[in-house]
mmCIF file of C-alpha atoms in Angstrom:
data_model
loop_
_atom_site.group_PDB
_atom_site.id
_atom_site.type_symbol
_atom_site.label_atom_id
_atom_site.label_comp_id
_atom_site.label_asym_id
_atom_site.label_seq_id
_atom_site.Cartn_x
_atom_site.Cartn_y
_atom_site.Cartn_z
ATOM 1 C CA VAL T 1 13.542 54.919 115.415
ATOM 2 C CA PHE T 2 12.492 57.944 113.496
ATOM 3 C CA ARG T 3 14.920 59.823 111.352
ATOM 4 C CA LEU T 4 14.177 63.469 111.537
ATOM 5 C CA VAL T 5 15.034 66.185 109.019
ATOM 6 C CA TYR T 6 14.528 69.681 110.388
ATOM 7 C CA CYS T 7 14.553 72.497 107.985
ATOM 8 C CA GLN T 8 14.760 76.280 108.473
ATOM 9 C CA ASP T 9 13.458 77.117 105.015
ATOM 10 C CA ASN T 10 9.849 76.298 104.190
ATOM 11 C CA GLU T 11 10.847 75.951 100.369
ATOM 12 C CA ILE T 12 13.642 73.426 101.241
ATOM 13 C CA GLU T 13 11.027 71.634 103.560
ATOM 14 C CA ARG T 14 8.427 71.394 100.749
ATOM 15 C CA LEU T 15 10.914 70.089 98.221
ATOM 16 C CA LEU T 16 12.083 67.443 100.582
ATOM 17 C CA LYS T 17 8.730 66.242 101.228
ATOM 18 C CA GLY T 18 8.319 65.722 97.442
ATOM 19 C CA GLN T 19 11.252 63.444 97.395
ATOM 20 C CA ASN T 20 9.721 60.407 98.811
ATOM 21 C CA CYS T 21 12.334 59.798 101.343
ATOM 22 C CA ASP T 22 11.959 57.681 104.610
ATOM 23 C CA TRP T 23 12.548 60.881 106.870
ATOM 24 C CA ILE T 24 10.166 62.810 108.812
ATOM 25 C CA ILE T 25 10.592 66.407 107.545
ATOM 26 C CA ALA T 26 9.714 68.967 110.057
ATOM 27 C CA PRO T 27 10.311 72.607 111.082
ATOM 28 C CA LEU T 28 13.184 73.332 113.654
ATOM 29 C CA PRO T 29 12.199 71.976 117.213
ATOM 30 C CA GLY T 30 12.784 73.873 120.469
ATOM 31 C CA LYS T 31 14.533 70.767 121.885
ATOM 32 C CA PHE T 32 16.076 67.835 120.116
ATOM 33 C CA SER T 33 14.774 64.221 120.953
ATOM 34 C CA ASP T 34 16.894 61.101 121.042
ATOM 35 C CA SER T 35 15.927 60.301 117.412
ATOM 36 C CA PRO T 36 18.674 60.851 114.825
ATOM 37 C CA ALA T 37 18.314 64.065 113.222
ATOM 38 C CA VAL T 38 19.686 66.293 110.397
ATOM 39 C CA VAL T 39 19.244 69.932 110.538
ATOM 40 C CA VAL T 40 19.360 71.808 107.256
ATOM 41 C CA ALA T 41 19.650 75.649 107.642
ATOM 42 C CA ASP T 42 21.026 78.722 105.810
ATOM 43 C CA ASP T 43 21.185 80.816 108.829
ATOM 44 C CA LEU T 44 23.626 79.973 111.818
ATOM 45 C CA LYS T 45 21.325 81.610 114.169
ATOM 46 C CA VAL T 46 19.437 78.319 114.428
ATOM 47 C CA PHE T 47 22.422 77.093 116.028
ATOM 48 C CA SER T 48 21.782 76.457 119.922
ATOM 49 C CA ASP T 49 23.293 74.816 122.879
ATOM 50 C CA ASP T 50 20.729 72.080 122.566
ATOM 51 C CA LEU T 51 21.782 71.546 118.868
ATOM 52 C CA ARG T 52 25.623 71.676 119.857
ATOM 53 C CA ASP T 53 24.722 68.871 122.498
ATOM 54 C CA ALA T 54 22.872 66.710 120.110
ATOM 55 C CA ILE T 55 25.803 66.900 117.645
ATOM 56 C CA ALA T 56 28.300 66.265 120.353
ATOM 57 C CA ASN T 57 26.239 63.157 121.440
ATOM 58 C CA ASP T 58 25.855 61.862 118.013
ATOM 59 C CA ARG T 59 22.190 62.475 117.875
ATOM 60 C CA ALA T 60 22.227 65.211 115.176
ATOM 61 C CA ARG T 61 24.173 66.558 112.272
ATOM 62 C CA PHE T 62 24.073 70.127 110.753
ATOM 63 C CA ILE T 63 24.138 70.912 107.033
ATOM 64 C CA HIS T 64 24.832 74.598 106.360
ATOM 65 C CA LEU T 65 23.236 76.102 103.002
ATOM 66 C CA SER T 66 24.769 79.239 101.653
ATOM 67 C CA GLN T 67 24.014 81.325 98.642
ATOM 68 C CA SER T 68 27.823 81.963 98.031
ATOM 69 C CA ALA T 69 31.022 80.116 98.750
ATOM 70 C CA GLU T 70 32.756 83.115 100.050
ATOM 71 C CA ASN T 71 31.741 82.922 103.659
ATOM 72 C CA LEU T 72 31.678 79.007 104.027
ATOM 73 C CA SER T 73 34.803 78.666 106.011
ATOM 74 C CA ASP T 74 34.055 81.497 108.550
ATOM 75 C CA PRO T 75 31.476 79.450 110.774
ATOM 76 C CA ALA T 76 33.629 76.393 110.590
ATOM 77 C CA HIS T 77 35.522 77.536 113.639
ATOM 78 C CA VAL T 78 32.410 78.160 115.940
ATOM 79 C CA VAL T 79 29.907 75.581 114.570
ATOM 80 C CA PRO T 80 30.157 71.843 114.068
ATOM 81 C CA VAL T 81 29.090 71.599 110.527
ATOM 82 C CA PHE T 82 28.818 68.226 108.914
ATOM 83 C CA ARG T 83 28.494 69.641 105.457
ATOM 84 C CA PHE T 84 28.565 73.133 103.590
ATOM 85 C CA LEU T 85 26.584 73.362 100.441
ATOM 86 C CA ALA T 86 27.048 76.684 98.402
ATOM 87 C CA GLY T 87 24.939 78.294 95.790
ATOM 88 C CA PRO T 88 21.716 76.965 94.379
ATOM 89 C CA VAL T 89 21.721 73.500 95.670
ATOM 90 C CA ARG T 90 20.012 70.600 93.800
ATOM 91 C CA ILE T 91 17.487 68.830 95.768
ATOM 92 C CA GLU T 92 19.060 65.482 94.700
ATOM 93 C CA THR T 93 22.451 66.651 96.000
ATOM 94 C CA LEU T 94 20.713 67.851 99.359
ATOM 95 C CA CYS T 95 19.121 64.449 99.672
ATOM 96 C CA ARG T 96 22.343 62.606 99.256
ATOM 97 C CA MET T 97 23.938 64.816 101.850
ATOM 98 C CA ILE T 98 21.127 64.107 104.285
ATOM 99 C CA ALA T 99 21.549 60.415 103.598
ATOM 100 C CA ALA T 100 25.314 60.771 104.159
ATOM 101 C CA ALA T 101 24.685 62.494 107.443
ATOM 102 C CA PHE T 102 22.348 59.752 108.793
ATOM 103 C CA GLU T 103 24.921 57.254 107.772
ATOM 104 C CA ASN T 104 27.519 59.251 109.672
ATOM 105 C CA LEU T 105 25.439 59.303 112.741
ATOM 106 C CA ALA T 106 24.760 55.542 112.613
ATOM 107 C CA MET T 107 28.555 54.891 112.173
ATOM 108 C CA SER T 108 29.381 57.111 115.139
ATOM 109 C CA GLN T 109 26.815 55.412 117.324
ATOM 110 C CA ARG T 110 28.074 51.897 116.149
ATOM 111 C CA GLN T 111 31.652 52.983 116.939
ATOM 112 C CA ALA T 112 30.564 54.052 120.488
ATOM 113 C CA ARG T 113 28.674 50.894 121.037
ATOM 114 C CA LEU T 114 31.862 48.840 119.761
ATOM 115 C CA GLU T 115 34.190 51.005 122.061
ATOM 116 C CA SER T 116 31.931 50.196 125.020
ATOM 117 C CA GLU T 117 31.893 46.450 124.298
ATOM 118 C CA LEU T 118 35.585 46.428 123.739
ATOM 119 C CA LYS T 119 36.144 48.115 127.176
ATOM 120 C CA ARG T 120 33.796 45.585 128.772
ATOM 121 C CA ALA T 121 35.715 42.561 127.089
ATOM 122 C CA LYS T 122 39.113 44.087 128.398
ATOM 123 C CA SER T 123 37.530 44.249 131.810
ATOM 124 C CA GLU T 124 36.353 40.713 131.679
ATOM 125 C CA ILE T 125 39.795 39.509 130.500
ATOM 126 C CA HIS T 126 41.401 41.427 133.253
ATOM 127 C CA ARG T 127 39.187 39.770 135.708
ATOM 128 C CA LEU T 128 39.594 36.342 134.315
ATOM 129 C CA ASN T 129 43.327 36.951 134.649
ATOM 130 C CA GLU T 130 42.952 38.020 138.338
ATOM 131 C CA ILE T 131 41.047 34.653 138.723
ATOM 132 C CA GLY T 132 43.913 32.725 136.848
ATOM 133 C CA ILE T 133 46.766 34.408 139.107
ATOM 134 C CA ALA T 134 44.544 33.396 142.275
ATOM 135 C CA LEU T 135 44.187 29.924 141.167
ATOM 136 C CA SER T 136 48.135 29.561 140.835
ATOM 137 C CA THR T 137 48.828 31.486 144.219
ATOM 138 C CA GLU T 138 45.905 31.109 146.418
ATOM 139 C CA ARG T 139 46.340 28.007 148.759
ATOM 140 C CA ASP T 140 43.395 28.342 150.915
ATOM 141 C CA ARG T 141 40.540 26.488 149.068
ATOM 142 C CA GLU T 142 37.539 28.467 150.601
ATOM 143 C CA SER T 143 39.124 31.775 149.783
ATOM 144 C CA LEU T 144 39.731 30.669 146.298
ATOM 145 C CA LEU T 145 36.097 29.443 145.789
ATOM 146 C CA ASP T 146 34.827 32.618 147.373
ATOM 147 C CA LEU T 147 37.029 34.809 144.658
ATOM 148 C CA ILE T 148 35.854 32.593 141.893
ATOM 149 C CA LEU T 149 32.323 33.204 142.811
ATOM 150 C CA GLN T 150 32.775 37.006 143.383
ATOM 151 C CA LYS T 151 34.729 37.449 139.930
ATOM 152 C CA SER T 152 32.210 35.384 138.186
ATOM 153 C CA ARG T 153 29.292 37.629 139.449
ATOM 154 C CA GLU T 154 31.181 40.705 138.449
ATOM 155 C CA ILE T 155 31.829 39.357 134.871
ATOM 156 C CA THR T 156 28.151 38.495 134.397
ATOM 157 C CA ASN T 157 26.951 41.628 136.207
ATOM 158 C CA SER T 158 24.980 39.391 138.521
ATOM 159 C CA ASP T 159 23.311 40.561 141.844
ATOM 160 C CA ALA T 160 23.745 37.196 143.432
ATOM 161 C CA GLY T 161 25.259 33.824 142.960
ATOM 162 C CA SER T 162 25.748 30.394 144.281
ATOM 163 C CA LEU T 163 28.476 27.803 143.979
ATOM 164 C CA TYR T 164 27.858 24.174 144.000
ATOM 165 C CA LEU T 165 30.620 21.566 144.048
ATOM 166 C CA VAL T 166 30.408 17.970 142.783
ATOM 167 C CA GLU T 167 31.446 15.573 145.494
ATOM 168 C CA GLN T 168 32.007 12.034 145.433
ATOM 169 C CA ASP T 169 31.805 9.343 148.286
ATOM 170 C CA ASP T 170 34.000 6.362 148.621
ATOM 171 C CA GLN T 171 31.559 4.119 146.723
ATOM 172 C CA GLY T 172 31.664 6.465 143.701
ATOM 173 C CA GLY T 173 28.419 8.101 144.296
ATOM 174 C CA ARG T 174 28.416 11.786 143.216
ATOM 175 C CA TRP T 175 26.158 14.616 144.161
ATOM 176 C CA LEU T 176 25.899 18.388 144.104
ATOM 177 C CA ARG T 177 26.831 20.198 147.359
ATOM 178 C CA PHE T 178 25.927 23.809 148.006
ATOM 179 C CA LYS T 179 29.166 25.478 149.103
ATOM 180 C CA PHE T 180 28.875 29.376 148.801
ATOM 181 C CA ALA T 181 26.234 32.044 148.145
ATOM 182 C CA GLN T 182 26.650 35.753 147.649
ATOM 183 C CA ASN T 183 23.825 38.466 147.455
ATOM 184 C CA ASP T 184 24.137 42.130 147.130
ATOM 185 C CA SER T 185 20.408 42.835 147.483
ATOM 186 C CA MET T 186 19.634 40.553 150.427
ATOM 187 C CA ASN T 187 21.408 39.605 153.445
ATOM 188 C CA VAL T 188 21.825 35.621 153.137
#
């Protein structure tokens, strides 16, 4: 995955390229890709609906450079800015802010992944509880086995599944017996 730094100012772009960072430095794009990006600009006119969408979906962060600290708080109500930097900014400070912005993006994406995994785990626990309740209340063995197969497929996100039972004869011989099959793609 490429980490992109988009610069509005050619001088900032030139200075960043001389810093030997692992980012790809580029001029502002017309449209943002899915690669993590940091936009460095001193003019809020660069702020577009596409940039707002990229920030909202944790694909980009915006660093606003300003010559003075007087007007820094004004755009905060309109533009989601990751960091404001005022006055003459040292390139080392800007590099640290860009690194922090990429770290923030990575943490936000990780948080979204973890929240998704937590939601999935809660759903699986709920499904397992349903099976447990059915085990204790269902008296019809065929319905219970069908429910177990159905819930097992839901938990594993399987399109199809089969249930085999181990059966034993009077002499102690054991074998697997095909009992149920379910398939959402094919009529079996």
